[in-house]
PDB file of C-alpha atoms in Angstrom:
ATOM      1  CA  MET A1343      -0.008   0.005  -0.009  1.00 45.00           C
ATOM      2  CA  LEU A1344       1.300   3.451  -0.858  1.00 42.00           C
ATOM      3  CA  PHE A1345       0.458   6.681   0.984  1.00 44.00           C
ATOM      4  CA  LEU A1346       1.445  10.255   0.105  1.00 44.00           C
ATOM      5  CA  ARG A1347       1.530  12.849   2.862  1.00 48.00           C
ATOM      6  CA  ILE A1348       2.476  16.506   2.787  1.00 47.00           C
ATOM      7  CA  ASN A1349       3.646  17.703   6.190  1.00 48.00           C
ATOM      8  CA  THR A1350       3.637  21.255   7.573  1.00 49.00           C
ATOM      9  CA  PHE A1351       7.060  22.076   6.129  1.00 49.00           C
ATOM     10  CA  GLY A1352       5.878  21.478   2.556  1.00 47.00           C
ATOM     11  CA  LEU A1353       7.954  18.340   2.189  1.00 48.00           C
ATOM     12  CA  LEU A1354       6.468  15.415   0.398  1.00 47.00           C
ATOM     13  CA  THR A1355       6.778  12.266   2.445  1.00 47.00           C
ATOM     14  CA  LEU A1356       6.298   8.899   0.886  1.00 46.00           C
ATOM     15  CA  LEU A1357       5.146   6.184   3.257  1.00 46.00           C
ATOM     16  CA  VAL A1358       5.194   2.609   2.138  1.00 46.00           C
ATOM     17  CA  VAL A1359       3.174   0.327   4.340  1.00 47.00           C
ATOM     18  CA  GLU A1360       3.667  -3.329   3.682  1.00 50.00           C
ATOM     19  CA  HIS A1361       0.986  -5.756   4.659  1.00 51.00           C
ATOM     20  CA  GLN A1362       0.398  -9.320   3.734  1.00 72.00           C
ATOM     21  CA  CYS A1363      -2.992 -10.674   2.897  1.00 76.00           C
ATOM     22  CA  VAL A1364      -3.723 -14.331   3.184  1.00 80.00           C
ATOM     23  CA  LEU A1365      -6.599 -16.254   1.666  1.00 84.00           C
ATOM     24  CA  GLU A1366      -9.213 -17.482   4.117  1.00 87.00           C
ATOM     25  CA  MET A1367     -11.610 -20.272   3.191  1.00 90.00           C
ATOM     26  CA  VAL A1368     -14.882 -20.173   5.119  1.00 93.00           C
ATOM     27  CA  MET A1369     -16.546 -23.585   4.909  1.00 95.00           C
ATOM     28  CA  GLU A1370     -20.334 -23.602   4.831  1.00 96.00           C
ATOM     29  CA  ARG A1371     -21.539 -27.178   4.414  1.00 96.00           C
ATOM     30  CA  PHE A1372     -20.628 -30.594   3.015  1.00 97.00           C
ATOM     31  CA  GLU A1373     -22.902 -32.787   0.885  1.00 98.00           C
ATOM     32  CA  LEU A1374     -22.074 -36.407   0.066  1.00 97.00           C
ATOM     33  CA  ASP A1375     -23.238 -37.756  -3.294  1.00 96.00           C
ATOM     34  CA  VAL A1376     -21.821 -41.245  -3.525  1.00 95.00           C
ATOM     35  CA  VAL A1377     -20.480 -43.600  -0.862  1.00 97.00           C
ATOM     36  CA  ASN A1378     -19.363 -47.069  -1.893  1.00 96.00           C
ATOM     37  CA  ALA A1379     -20.658 -49.539   0.700  1.00 96.00           C
ATOM     38  CA  SER A1380     -17.871 -52.020  -0.032  1.00 96.00           C
ATOM     39  CA  TYR A1381     -15.337 -49.463   1.278  1.00 96.00           C
ATOM     40  CA  PHE A1382     -17.291 -47.592   3.965  1.00 97.00           C
ATOM     41  CA  LYS A1383     -19.844 -48.850   6.452  1.00 97.00           C
ATOM     42  CA  GLU A1384     -20.506 -45.214   7.366  1.00 97.00           C
ATOM     43  CA  LEU A1385     -19.082 -41.916   6.131  1.00 97.00           C
ATOM     44  CA  LYS A1386     -20.134 -38.496   7.409  1.00 97.00           C
ATOM     45  CA  PHE A1387     -18.769 -34.944   7.042  1.00 97.00           C
ATOM     46  CA  THR A1388     -20.111 -31.953   8.975  1.00 97.00           C
ATOM     47  CA  VAL A1389     -19.093 -28.320   9.137  1.00 96.00           C
ATOM     48  CA  ARG A1390     -19.212 -26.939  12.641  1.00 95.00           C
ATOM     49  CA  LYS A1391     -18.710 -23.562  14.292  1.00 93.00           C
ATOM     50  CA  TYR A1392     -18.073 -23.807  18.029  1.00 93.00           C
ATOM     51  CA  SER A1393     -18.686 -20.184  19.036  1.00 93.00           C
ATOM     52  CA  ARG A1394     -19.722 -16.904  17.442  1.00 92.00           C
ATOM     53  CA  THR A1395     -16.193 -15.712  16.905  1.00 90.00           C
ATOM     54  CA  SER A1396     -14.521 -19.017  15.986  1.00 90.00           C
ATOM     55  CA  LYS A1397     -13.904 -20.196  12.471  1.00 90.00           C
ATOM     56  CA  ARG A1398     -15.654 -23.183  10.944  1.00 93.00           C
ATOM     57  CA  TYR A1399     -14.160 -26.632  11.060  1.00 94.00           C
ATOM     58  CA  LEU A1400     -14.739 -29.780   9.045  1.00 95.00           C
ATOM     59  CA  ASN A1401     -15.451 -32.898  11.115  1.00 96.00           C
ATOM     60  CA  ALA A1402     -15.173 -36.364   9.588  1.00 96.00           C
ATOM     61  CA  TYR A1403     -16.450 -39.705  10.851  1.00 97.00           C
ATOM     62  CA  ALA A1404     -15.823 -42.958   8.968  1.00 97.00           C
ATOM     63  CA  ILE A1405     -16.048 -46.673   9.494  1.00 97.00           C
ATOM     64  CA  ILE A1406     -13.717 -48.183   6.896  1.00 97.00           C
ATOM     65  CA  VAL A1407     -14.308 -51.750   5.683  1.00 97.00           C
ATOM     66  CA  LYS A1408     -11.474 -52.126   3.116  1.00 94.00           C
ATOM     67  CA  PRO A1409      -7.958 -50.677   3.488  1.00 94.00           C
ATOM     68  CA  LEU A1410      -7.282 -47.418   1.628  1.00 93.00           C
ATOM     69  CA  GLY A1411      -3.836 -47.458   0.075  1.00 90.00           C
ATOM     70  CA  LYS A1412      -1.553 -46.086  -2.571  1.00 88.00           C
ATOM     71  CA  ASN A1413      -3.860 -46.971  -5.474  1.00 92.00           C
ATOM     72  CA  MET A1414      -6.612 -44.639  -4.190  1.00 95.00           C
ATOM     73  CA  MET A1415      -6.760 -41.171  -5.772  1.00 96.00           C
ATOM     74  CA  VAL A1416      -8.467 -38.022  -4.460  1.00 96.00           C
ATOM     75  CA  THR A1417      -9.446 -35.273  -6.927  1.00 96.00           C
ATOM     76  CA  ALA A1418     -10.552 -31.775  -5.902  1.00 95.00           C
ATOM     77  CA  THR A1419     -12.116 -29.569  -8.583  1.00 96.00           C
ATOM     78  CA  PHE A1420     -13.070 -26.001  -7.708  1.00 95.00           C
ATOM     79  CA  GLU A1421     -16.353 -24.658  -9.108  1.00 97.00           C
ATOM     80  CA  GLU A1422     -17.348 -20.993  -8.977  1.00 96.00           C
ATOM     81  CA  TYR A1423     -20.872 -19.815  -8.180  1.00 96.00           C
ATOM     82  CA  LEU A1424     -21.840 -17.411 -10.964  1.00 94.00           C
ATOM     83  CA  HIS A1425     -25.319 -16.431 -12.154  1.00 93.00           C
ATOM     84  CA  ASN A1426     -27.141 -19.008 -10.013  1.00 94.00           C
ATOM     85  CA  GLU A1427     -25.092 -21.968 -11.216  1.00 96.00           C
ATOM     86  CA  TYR A1428     -21.764 -23.612 -10.438  1.00 96.00           C
ATOM     87  CA  LYS A1429     -19.232 -23.422 -13.268  1.00 95.00           C
ATOM     88  CA  PRO A1430     -15.966 -25.416 -13.273  1.00 93.00           C
ATOM     89  CA  THR A1431     -12.743 -23.459 -13.014  1.00 94.00           C
ATOM     90  CA  PHE A1432      -9.149 -24.187 -14.006  1.00 92.00           C
ATOM     91  CA  ILE A1433      -8.191 -25.079 -10.407  1.00 91.00           C
ATOM     92  CA  HIS A1434      -7.821 -28.840 -10.129  1.00 94.00           C
ATOM     93  CA  LEU A1435      -5.865 -30.793  -7.524  1.00 92.00           C
ATOM     94  CA  ASP A1436      -4.999 -34.511  -7.777  1.00 94.00           C
ATOM     95  CA  PHE A1437      -3.526 -36.487  -4.884  1.00 93.00           C
ATOM     96  CA  LYS A1438      -2.739 -40.064  -4.149  1.00 94.00           C
ATOM     97  CA  TRP A1439      -4.274 -41.002  -0.797  1.00 94.00           C
ATOM     98  CA  CYS A1440      -0.959 -41.282   1.005  1.00 93.00           C
ATOM     99  CA  ASP A1441       0.228 -37.980  -0.460  1.00 93.00           C
ATOM    100  CA  LEU A1442      -2.987 -36.245   0.700  1.00 92.00           C
ATOM    101  CA  LEU A1443      -2.432 -37.457   4.279  1.00 92.00           C
ATOM    102  CA  GLU A1444       1.037 -35.850   4.251  1.00 91.00           C
ATOM    103  CA  SER A1445       0.211 -32.790   2.148  1.00 90.00           C
ATOM    104  CA  SER A1446       0.651 -29.287   3.464  1.00 88.00           C
ATOM    105  CA  TYR A1447      -2.979 -28.508   2.621  1.00 85.00           C
ATOM    106  CA  MET A1448      -4.464 -30.914   5.179  1.00 86.00           C
ATOM    107  CA  ARG A1449      -1.623 -32.241   7.438  1.00 88.00           C
ATOM    108  CA  LEU A1450      -3.747 -35.249   8.488  1.00 89.00           C
ATOM    109  CA  LYS A1451      -0.878 -37.604   9.262  1.00 90.00           C
ATOM    110  CA  GLU A1452       0.918 -34.946  11.305  1.00 90.00           C
ATOM    111  CA  ARG A1453      -2.105 -33.793  13.338  1.00 91.00           C
ATOM    112  CA  TYR A1454      -4.157 -36.973  13.673  1.00 91.00           C
ATOM    113  CA  GLY A1455      -1.733 -39.836  13.031  1.00 91.00           C
ATOM    114  CA  ILE A1456      -3.768 -41.426  10.218  1.00 92.00           C
ATOM    115  CA  PRO A1457      -1.547 -44.134   8.726  1.00 92.00           C
ATOM    116  CA  CYS A1458      -1.074 -45.070   5.095  1.00 91.00           C
ATOM    117  CA  PRO A1459      -2.352 -47.564   4.102  1.00 92.00           C
ATOM    118  CA  THR A1460      -5.371 -46.697   6.234  1.00 94.00           C
ATOM    119  CA  ILE A1461      -6.501 -49.889   7.942  1.00 95.00           C
ATOM    120  CA  PRO A1462     -10.180 -50.855   8.371  1.00 96.00           C
ATOM    121  CA  MET A1463     -11.512 -49.437  11.631  1.00 96.00           C
ATOM    122  CA  GLU A1464     -13.521 -46.506  12.987  1.00 97.00           C
ATOM    123  CA  TYR A1465     -12.026 -43.025  12.510  1.00 96.00           C
ATOM    124  CA  ASN A1466     -13.207 -39.772  14.076  1.00 95.00           C
ATOM    125  CA  VAL A1467     -11.290 -36.729  12.788  1.00 95.00           C
ATOM    126  CA  PRO A1468     -12.514 -33.519  14.457  1.00 94.00           C
ATOM    127  CA  ASN A1469     -11.619 -29.894  13.675  1.00 92.00           C
ATOM    128  CA  MET A1470      -9.997 -30.353  10.280  1.00 91.00           C
ATOM    129  CA  THR A1471      -8.856 -27.178   8.597  1.00 86.00           C
ATOM    130  CA  ILE A1472      -7.695 -26.644   5.078  1.00 86.00           C
ATOM    131  CA  TYR A1473      -4.477 -24.633   5.169  1.00 85.00           C
ATOM    132  CA  THR A1474      -4.759 -21.945   2.481  1.00 83.00           C
ATOM    133  CA  GLU A1475      -1.387 -20.297   3.036  1.00 79.00           C
ATOM    134  CA  LEU A1476      -0.089 -21.946  -0.135  1.00 78.00           C
ATOM    135  CA  PHE A1477      -2.901 -20.548  -2.271  1.00 79.00           C
ATOM    136  CA  PRO A1478      -2.242 -17.127  -3.872  1.00 77.00           C
ATOM    137  CA  GLU A1479      -3.791 -14.128  -2.142  1.00 75.00           C
ATOM    138  CA  THR A1480      -5.483 -13.093  -5.375  1.00 78.00           C
ATOM    139  CA  PHE A1481      -7.745 -16.127  -5.635  1.00 82.00           C
ATOM    140  CA  PRO A1482     -10.170 -16.075  -8.618  1.00 86.00           C
ATOM    141  CA  ILE A1483     -13.168 -17.417  -6.727  1.00 89.00           C
ATOM    142  CA  ARG A1484     -15.299 -15.550  -4.156  1.00 92.00           C
ATOM    143  CA  GLN A1485     -18.024 -18.120  -3.610  1.00 95.00           C
ATOM    144  CA  GLY A1486     -18.214 -21.700  -4.808  1.00 96.00           C
ATOM    145  CA  ARG A1487     -17.808 -25.336  -4.027  1.00 97.00           C
ATOM    146  CA  ILE A1488     -15.125 -27.962  -4.218  1.00 96.00           C
ATOM    147  CA  ARG A1489     -16.072 -31.248  -5.850  1.00 97.00           C
ATOM    148  CA  ILE A1490     -14.110 -33.965  -4.047  1.00 97.00           C
ATOM    149  CA  ARG A1491     -13.932 -37.443  -5.599  1.00 97.00           C
ATOM    150  CA  ALA A1492     -12.144 -40.493  -4.241  1.00 97.00           C
ATOM    151  CA  TYR A1493     -11.621 -43.446  -6.550  1.00 97.00           C
ATOM    152  CA  GLU A1494      -9.358 -46.390  -7.186  1.00 95.00           C
ATOM    153  CA  ALA A1495      -7.034 -45.795 -10.122  1.00 89.00           C
ATOM    154  CA  SER A1496      -6.872 -49.344 -11.483  1.00 86.00           C
ATOM    155  CA  PRO A1497      -9.457 -50.690 -12.024  1.00 88.00           C
ATOM    156  CA  PRO A1498     -11.439 -47.411 -11.893  1.00 90.00           C
ATOM    157  CA  ILE A1499     -13.931 -47.766  -9.008  1.00 95.00           C
ATOM    158  CA  ALA A1500     -15.755 -44.833  -7.410  1.00 96.00           C
ATOM    159  CA  ILE A1501     -15.253 -44.815  -3.616  1.00 97.00           C
ATOM    160  CA  ALA A1502     -16.859 -41.562  -2.480  1.00 97.00           C
ATOM    161  CA  SER A1503     -17.895 -38.211  -3.904  1.00 98.00           C
ATOM    162  CA  GLY A1504     -19.163 -34.964  -2.437  1.00 98.00           C
ATOM    163  CA  TYR A1505     -19.233 -31.172  -2.428  1.00 98.00           C
ATOM    164  CA  LEU A1506     -17.695 -28.768   0.088  1.00 97.00           C
ATOM    165  CA  TYR A1507     -19.409 -25.382  -0.184  1.00 98.00           C
ATOM    166  CA  ALA A1508     -17.229 -22.429   0.786  1.00 96.00           C
ATOM    167  CA  THR A1509     -16.546 -18.719   0.380  1.00 95.00           C
ATOM    168  CA  PHE A1510     -13.052 -17.296  -0.137  1.00 91.00           C
ATOM    169  CA  THR A1511     -12.012 -13.969   1.382  1.00 89.00           C
ATOM    170  CA  LYS A1512      -8.802 -12.009   1.893  1.00 84.00           C
ATOM    171  CA  LYS A1513      -7.677 -11.593   5.482  1.00 79.00           C
ATOM    172  CA  LEU A1514      -4.812  -9.500   6.814  1.00 76.00           C
ATOM    173  CA  LYS A1515      -2.009 -11.599   8.206  1.00 71.00           C
ATOM    174  CA  HIS A1516      -1.116 -10.641  11.762  1.00 64.00           C
TER     175      HIS A1516
END
């Protein structure tokens, strides 16, 4: 940010104030479309806000029947809400399951200790956040949804699919 100020002595003073903005993703809700019963006995995602001033968190609950390993892929496609419809954008993220657990976007292995391959059992993962520090501060979407699909790469089998609705805002970094 650039400010010009003329002081009482008639001198022109140039003040340069540097601030960093960071992208903040405000999650609204999660809708599941498809859940493969041969992989999950139960799968549930909820978005929760614990107080008026707190941010929203994504909570996950799953009972896994088959192990989830290196051959499972997770795809995230961003869709922008324009003119009362969701239109796909150029932002597309592909992860292998084990890479997603260790990625800097989610940090699931670091925070919750979820192993890879993920063994069949009951998992409760509360207060998940998506770390948006790696996204650029000039993000092209204001409001939209993220289509998340999980599938096996070979042979291609759909495991789960859903939408995470969110808004994206700039926030000053403290």
